[in-house]
Amino acid sequence: MKDRLAQLKEKTDQTPEDVDIQVENKEFMDEFFVQIEEIRTSIDKIDENVTEIKRLYSVILSAPTSDQKTQDDLEAITNEIKKLANNVRNKLKSIEQSLESNAEERVSADTRIKKSQHAVLARKFVEVMTKYNEAQVEFREKSKGRIQRQLEITGKTTTDEELEEMLDGGNAAVFTAGLMDSAISKQALSEIEARHKDIMRLESSIKELHDMFVDIAMLVENQGSIIDRIESNMDQSVGFVERAVADTKKAAKFQQEARRVNWEIKYLTGLSHPCMQLSHILNADATFAKKDNNNITQGFSNTLNGQLFVDT
């Protein structure tokens, strides 16, 4: 048989350009994964901030009026979320535009990896920002409920629609007009004004993030099919792993049978000469059993390796 290794080395030495291209590709992918990790870190930080904002919302709702420090902390975290979210959105859009512009590379392995990573991060970003939006809406509803209860204490009842109209007007005076001059009314008035300010600040924040939420909705729409395929491939991979485990057990059983037959052959061979013919037959059977065992193991290994990297 010819020594193919020497020929392979010759060909490798003759094509240095190919080696350079591979290195450049690797460096490019390394840069891509650094960017992906930065995006993931930013999303995780947003998630942490959303948890902290929910805690501050609870603090504000549990007191008649919120102290200045709590309001300052809330404003600082809100601004940080806005900054991080804008950064994540811009990076995700940049990756998306890059993937769309490189139409000739859409079938390459690198492009498939990029699409998968982009889709997963887009979904994660959507989930975190949706959680943030839900926290804002919940805080607004609870603040509105507190205003309604305080108005009832002062003897002024309002429907939900009337309260929404008052909030849309942005003037706290409409809540306090005609209130009785009493200690209860003054306390209620103080809380009504505080809750009204909370809602105004919140709605200002929601308006600032409106364009971002629209972009996020577009990300979900654009990446939906890719994400669905990723989840489908993951489900398939689980199925192949389960089948692989079953095949491994079969392979182990066949191997045990092969060892047992080999032992019996050696034993019979040592007893007497007439057994020699039988030993040759059994030894051949054992060899075929071992080959079947190896074929099963190799077969499920190839199947698993092929299916765990389904084209996404």
CSV table of C-alpha atoms in Angstrom, one decimal, residues 5-298:
chain,number,residue,atom,x,y,z
A,5,LEU,CA,0.8,10.7,4.4
A,6,ALA,CA,3.9,12.0,2.4
A,7,GLN,CA,1.6,12.9,-0.5
A,8,LEU,CA,-0.7,14.8,1.8
A,9,LYS,CA,2.2,16.7,3.3
A,10,GLU,CA,3.4,17.7,-0.2
A,11,LYS,CA,0.0,19.0,-1.2
A,12,THR,CA,-0.3,21.0,2.1
A,13,ASP,CA,3.1,22.6,1.5
A,14,GLN,CA,2.1,23.6,-2.0
A,15,THR,CA,-1.0,25.5,-1.0
A,16,PRO,CA,-0.2,28.0,1.7
A,17,GLU,CA,-3.1,30.2,0.6
A,18,ASP,CA,-5.6,27.7,1.8
A,19,VAL,CA,-4.0,27.6,5.2
A,20,ASP,CA,-4.2,31.4,5.4
A,21,ILE,CA,-7.9,31.4,4.5
A,22,GLN,CA,-8.7,28.9,7.2
A,23,VAL,CA,-6.8,30.9,9.9
A,24,GLU,CA,-8.6,34.1,8.8
A,25,ASN,CA,-12.0,32.3,9.0
A,26,LYS,CA,-11.1,31.1,12.5
A,27,GLU,CA,-10.1,34.6,13.6
A,28,PHE,CA,-13.3,36.0,12.1
A,29,MET,CA,-15.5,33.4,13.9
A,30,ASP,CA,-13.5,34.1,17.1
A,31,GLU,CA,-14.5,37.8,16.8
A,32,PHE,CA,-18.1,36.8,16.2
A,33,PHE,CA,-18.2,34.7,19.3
A,34,VAL,CA,-16.7,37.6,21.3
A,35,GLN,CA,-19.5,39.8,20.1
A,36,ILE,CA,-22.1,37.1,20.9
A,37,GLU,CA,-20.7,36.8,24.5
A,38,GLU,CA,-20.9,40.6,24.9
A,39,ILE,CA,-24.5,40.5,23.8
A,40,ARG,CA,-25.3,37.6,26.1
A,41,THR,CA,-23.7,39.4,29.1
A,42,SER,CA,-25.7,42.6,28.4
A,43,ILE,CA,-28.9,40.6,28.2
A,44,ASP,CA,-28.1,38.9,31.5
A,45,LYS,CA,-27.4,42.4,33.1
A,46,ILE,CA,-30.8,43.6,31.8
A,47,ASP,CA,-32.4,40.6,33.4
A,48,GLU,CA,-30.7,41.4,36.7
A,49,ASN,CA,-31.8,45.0,36.5
A,50,VAL,CA,-35.4,44.0,35.8
A,51,THR,CA,-35.4,41.9,39.0
A,52,GLU,CA,-34.1,44.9,40.9
A,53,ILE,CA,-36.7,47.2,39.3
A,54,LYS,CA,-39.5,44.8,40.4
A,55,ARG,CA,-38.1,45.0,43.9
A,56,LEU,CA,-38.1,48.8,43.8
A,57,TYR,CA,-41.7,48.8,42.5
A,58,SER,CA,-42.7,46.8,45.5
A,59,VAL,CA,-41.0,49.2,47.9
A,60,ILE,CA,-42.7,52.2,46.2
A,61,LEU,CA,-46.2,50.5,46.4
A,62,SER,CA,-45.8,49.4,50.0
A,63,ALA,CA,-45.3,53.0,51.3
A,64,PRO,CA,-47.8,56.0,51.1
A,65,THR,CA,-45.0,58.0,49.4
A,66,SER,CA,-41.7,56.9,48.1
A,67,ASP,CA,-38.5,58.5,49.4
A,68,GLN,CA,-36.1,60.3,47.1
A,69,LYS,CA,-33.4,57.7,47.2
A,70,THR,CA,-35.7,55.0,46.0
A,71,GLN,CA,-36.8,57.2,43.1
A,72,ASP,CA,-33.2,58.0,42.3
A,73,ASP,CA,-32.3,54.3,42.3
A,74,LEU,CA,-35.2,53.5,40.1
A,75,GLU,CA,-34.3,56.2,37.6
A,76,ALA,CA,-30.7,55.1,37.5
A,77,ILE,CA,-31.6,51.4,36.8
A,78,THR,CA,-34.2,52.4,34.2
A,79,ASN,CA,-31.6,54.5,32.4
A,80,GLU,CA,-29.1,51.6,32.5
A,81,ILE,CA,-31.7,49.2,31.1
A,82,LYS,CA,-32.5,51.6,28.3
A,83,LYS,CA,-28.7,52.0,27.5
A,84,LEU,CA,-28.0,48.2,27.5
A,85,ALA,CA,-31.2,47.4,25.5
A,86,ASN,CA,-30.3,49.9,22.8
A,87,ASN,CA,-26.8,48.5,22.6
A,88,VAL,CA,-28.1,44.9,22.3
A,89,ARG,CA,-30.7,45.9,19.7
A,90,ASN,CA,-28.1,47.7,17.6
A,91,LYS,CA,-25.7,44.7,17.7
A,92,LEU,CA,-28.4,42.2,16.8
A,93,LYS,CA,-29.6,44.3,13.9
A,94,SER,CA,-26.0,44.7,12.7
A,95,ILE,CA,-25.6,40.9,12.7
A,96,GLU,CA,-28.9,40.4,11.0
A,97,GLN,CA,-27.9,42.9,8.2
A,98,SER,CA,-24.6,41.2,7.8
A,99,LEU,CA,-26.2,37.8,7.3
A,100,GLU,CA,-28.6,39.3,4.8
A,101,SER,CA,-25.9,41.0,2.8
A,102,ASN,CA,-23.8,37.8,2.5
A,103,ALA,CA,-26.3,35.9,0.4
A,104,GLU,CA,-23.6,33.8,-1.3
A,105,GLU,CA,-22.5,32.4,2.0
A,106,ARG,CA,-25.9,31.4,3.3
A,107,VAL,CA,-25.2,27.6,3.0
A,108,SER,CA,-21.8,27.7,4.7
A,109,ALA,CA,-21.4,26.2,8.2
A,110,ASP,CA,-20.2,29.5,9.6
A,111,THR,CA,-23.4,31.2,8.4
A,112,ARG,CA,-25.6,28.5,9.9
A,113,ILE,CA,-23.8,28.9,13.2
A,114,LYS,CA,-24.2,32.7,13.1
A,115,LYS,CA,-27.9,32.4,12.3
A,116,SER,CA,-28.5,30.0,15.1
A,117,GLN,CA,-26.6,32.1,17.7
A,118,HIS,CA,-28.4,35.3,16.5
A,119,ALA,CA,-31.8,33.6,16.7
A,120,VAL,CA,-31.2,32.3,20.2
A,121,LEU,CA,-30.0,35.7,21.5
A,122,ALA,CA,-32.9,37.5,19.8
A,123,ARG,CA,-35.4,35.1,21.6
A,124,LYS,CA,-33.6,35.7,24.9
A,125,PHE,CA,-33.6,39.4,24.4
A,126,VAL,CA,-37.3,39.4,23.6
A,127,GLU,CA,-38.1,37.3,26.7
A,128,VAL,CA,-36.2,39.7,29.0
A,129,MET,CA,-37.6,42.9,27.6
A,130,THR,CA,-41.1,41.4,27.6
A,131,LYS,CA,-40.6,40.6,31.3
A,132,TYR,CA,-39.6,44.3,31.8
A,133,ASN,CA,-42.6,45.5,30.0
A,134,GLU,CA,-44.9,43.3,32.0
A,135,ALA,CA,-43.4,44.6,35.2
A,136,GLN,CA,-44.0,48.2,34.1
A,137,VAL,CA,-47.6,47.4,33.2
A,138,GLU,CA,-48.2,45.6,36.5
A,139,PHE,CA,-46.8,48.6,38.4
A,140,ARG,CA,-49.0,51.0,36.5
A,141,GLU,CA,-52.1,49.0,37.2
A,142,LYS,CA,-51.3,48.7,40.9
A,143,SER,CA,-50.5,52.4,41.1
A,144,LYS,CA,-53.8,53.2,39.4
A,145,GLY,CA,-55.6,50.9,41.8
A,146,ARG,CA,-54.1,52.8,44.7
A,147,ILE,CA,-55.3,56.1,43.3
A,148,GLN,CA,-58.8,54.7,42.9
A,149,ARG,CA,-58.8,53.5,46.5
A,150,GLN,CA,-57.7,56.8,47.8
A,151,LEU,CA,-60.3,58.6,45.8
A,152,GLU,CA,-62.9,56.3,47.3
A,153,ILE,CA,-61.7,57.1,50.8
A,154,THR,CA,-62.4,60.7,50.2
A,155,GLY,CA,-65.8,59.9,48.8
A,156,LYS,CA,-65.0,60.4,45.2
A,157,THR,CA,-65.8,57.3,43.1
A,158,THR,CA,-64.5,56.9,39.6
A,159,THR,CA,-64.8,54.3,36.9
A,160,ASP,CA,-61.8,52.7,35.3
A,161,GLU,CA,-62.5,54.6,32.1
A,162,GLU,CA,-62.8,57.9,33.9
A,163,LEU,CA,-59.5,57.2,35.8
A,164,GLU,CA,-57.7,56.5,32.5
A,165,GLU,CA,-59.0,59.8,31.0
A,166,MET,CA,-57.7,61.6,34.1
A,167,LEU,CA,-54.3,59.9,33.7
A,168,ASP,CA,-54.1,60.7,30.0
A,169,GLY,CA,-54.7,64.4,30.9
A,170,GLY,CA,-51.5,64.4,33.0
A,171,ASN,CA,-52.9,66.8,35.5
A,172,ALA,CA,-53.1,65.7,39.2
A,173,ALA,CA,-55.5,68.6,40.0
A,174,VAL,CA,-58.4,66.6,38.3
A,175,PHE,CA,-58.0,64.0,41.0
A,176,THR,CA,-58.0,66.4,43.9
A,177,ALA,CA,-60.7,68.8,42.9
A,178,GLY,CA,-63.5,69.1,45.5
A,179,LEU,CA,-61.8,67.0,48.2
A,180,MET,CA,-62.8,67.7,51.7
A,181,ASP,CA,-60.3,69.7,53.9
A,182,SER,CA,-59.6,67.0,56.5
A,183,ALA,CA,-56.6,65.0,57.8
A,184,ILE,CA,-57.8,61.9,55.9
A,185,SER,CA,-58.2,63.9,52.7
A,186,LYS,CA,-54.7,65.4,53.0
A,187,GLN,CA,-53.1,62.0,53.4
A,188,ALA,CA,-55.1,60.6,50.5
A,189,LEU,CA,-54.2,63.7,48.4
A,190,SER,CA,-50.5,63.1,49.2
A,191,GLU,CA,-50.7,59.5,48.0
A,192,ILE,CA,-52.8,60.3,44.9
A,193,GLU,CA,-50.2,62.9,43.8
A,194,ALA,CA,-47.3,60.5,44.5
A,195,ARG,CA,-48.9,57.7,42.5
A,196,HIS,CA,-49.8,60.1,39.7
A,197,LYS,CA,-46.1,61.1,39.5
A,198,ASP,CA,-45.0,57.5,39.5
A,199,ILE,CA,-47.4,56.7,36.6
A,200,MET,CA,-46.2,59.8,34.6
A,201,ARG,CA,-42.5,58.8,35.0
A,202,LEU,CA,-43.4,55.2,34.0
A,203,GLU,CA,-45.3,56.3,30.9
A,204,SER,CA,-42.4,58.5,29.9
A,205,SER,CA,-40.1,55.5,30.1
A,206,ILE,CA,-42.5,53.3,28.1
A,207,LYS,CA,-42.7,55.9,25.4
A,208,GLU,CA,-38.9,56.2,25.1
A,209,LEU,CA,-38.7,52.4,24.7
A,210,HIS,CA,-41.6,52.2,22.2
A,211,ASP,CA,-39.5,52.1,19.1
A,212,MET,CA,-37.3,49.4,20.7
A,213,PHE,CA,-40.3,47.3,21.5
A,214,VAL,CA,-41.4,47.6,17.8
A,215,ASP,CA,-37.9,46.5,16.7
A,216,ILE,CA,-38.1,43.6,19.2
A,217,ALA,CA,-41.4,42.5,17.7
A,218,MET,CA,-39.8,42.5,14.3
A,219,LEU,CA,-37.0,40.4,15.6
A,220,VAL,CA,-39.4,37.8,16.8
A,221,GLU,CA,-41.3,37.8,13.5
A,222,ASN,CA,-38.1,37.5,11.4
A,223,GLN,CA,-36.4,34.9,13.6
A,224,GLY,CA,-39.4,32.8,14.5
A,225,SER,CA,-38.9,30.1,11.8
A,226,ILE,CA,-35.2,29.8,12.6
A,227,ILE,CA,-35.9,29.4,16.4
A,228,ASP,CA,-38.6,26.8,15.7
A,229,ARG,CA,-36.1,24.8,13.6
A,230,ILE,CA,-33.5,25.0,16.4
A,231,GLU,CA,-36.0,23.7,18.9
A,232,SER,CA,-37.1,20.9,16.5
A,233,ASN,CA,-33.5,19.9,16.0
A,234,MET,CA,-32.9,19.8,19.8
A,235,ASP,CA,-35.9,17.5,20.2
A,236,GLN,CA,-34.6,15.3,17.5
A,237,SER,CA,-31.1,15.2,19.1
A,238,VAL,CA,-32.7,14.0,22.4
A,239,GLY,CA,-34.4,11.2,20.5
A,240,PHE,CA,-31.2,10.1,18.8
A,241,VAL,CA,-29.4,10.2,22.2
A,242,GLU,CA,-32.1,7.9,23.6
A,243,ARG,CA,-31.7,5.5,20.7
A,244,ALA,CA,-27.9,5.6,21.0
A,245,VAL,CA,-28.2,4.6,24.7
A,246,ALA,CA,-30.4,1.6,23.7
A,247,ASP,CA,-28.0,0.6,20.9
A,248,THR,CA,-25.1,0.8,23.4
A,249,LYS,CA,-26.8,-1.6,25.7
A,250,LYS,CA,-27.3,-4.0,22.8
A,251,ALA,CA,-23.7,-3.7,21.8
A,252,ALA,CA,-22.6,-4.4,25.3
A,253,LYS,CA,-24.8,-7.5,25.4
A,254,PHE,CA,-23.4,-8.8,22.1
A,255,GLN,CA,-19.8,-8.2,23.4
A,256,GLN,CA,-20.6,-10.3,26.5
A,257,GLU,CA,-22.0,-13.1,24.4
A,258,ALA,CA,-18.8,-13.0,22.2
A,259,ARG,CA,-16.6,-13.3,25.3
A,260,ARG,CA,-18.6,-16.2,26.6
A,261,VAL,CA,-18.4,-18.1,23.3
A,262,ASN,CA,-14.7,-17.5,23.1
A,263,TRP,CA,-14.2,-18.9,26.6
A,264,GLU,CA,-16.3,-21.9,25.7
A,265,ILE,CA,-14.2,-22.5,22.6
A,266,LYS,CA,-10.9,-22.4,24.6
A,267,TYR,CA,-12.4,-24.8,27.1
A,268,LEU,CA,-13.6,-27.3,24.5
A,269,THR,CA,-10.3,-27.1,22.6
A,270,GLY,CA,-8.4,-28.0,25.7
A,271,LEU,CA,-10.5,-31.1,26.3
A,272,SER,CA,-9.9,-33.3,23.3
A,273,HIS,CA,-8.9,-33.5,19.6
A,274,PRO,CA,-12.4,-34.3,18.3
A,275,CYS,CA,-13.6,-30.9,19.5
A,276,MET,CA,-11.3,-29.1,17.2
A,277,GLN,CA,-13.8,-28.9,14.3
A,278,LEU,CA,-16.5,-27.6,16.6
A,279,SER,CA,-14.1,-25.0,18.1
A,280,HIS,CA,-13.4,-23.7,14.6
A,281,ILE,CA,-17.1,-23.3,13.9
A,282,LEU,CA,-17.8,-21.6,17.2
A,283,ASN,CA,-14.8,-19.3,16.8
A,284,ALA,CA,-16.1,-18.2,13.4
A,285,ASP,CA,-19.5,-17.5,14.9
A,286,ALA,CA,-17.9,-15.4,17.7
A,287,THR,CA,-15.9,-13.4,15.2
A,288,PHE,CA,-19.1,-12.6,13.3
A,289,ALA,CA,-20.9,-11.6,16.5
A,290,LYS,CA,-18.0,-9.3,17.4
A,291,LYS,CA,-18.2,-7.7,13.9
A,292,ASP,CA,-22.0,-7.2,14.4
A,293,ASN,CA,-21.3,-5.5,17.7
A,294,ASN,CA,-18.8,-3.1,16.2
A,295,ASN,CA,-21.1,-2.3,13.3
A,296,ILE,CA,-24.0,-1.5,15.6
A,297,THR,CA,-21.7,0.8,17.7
A,298,GLN,CA,-20.3,2.5,14.7
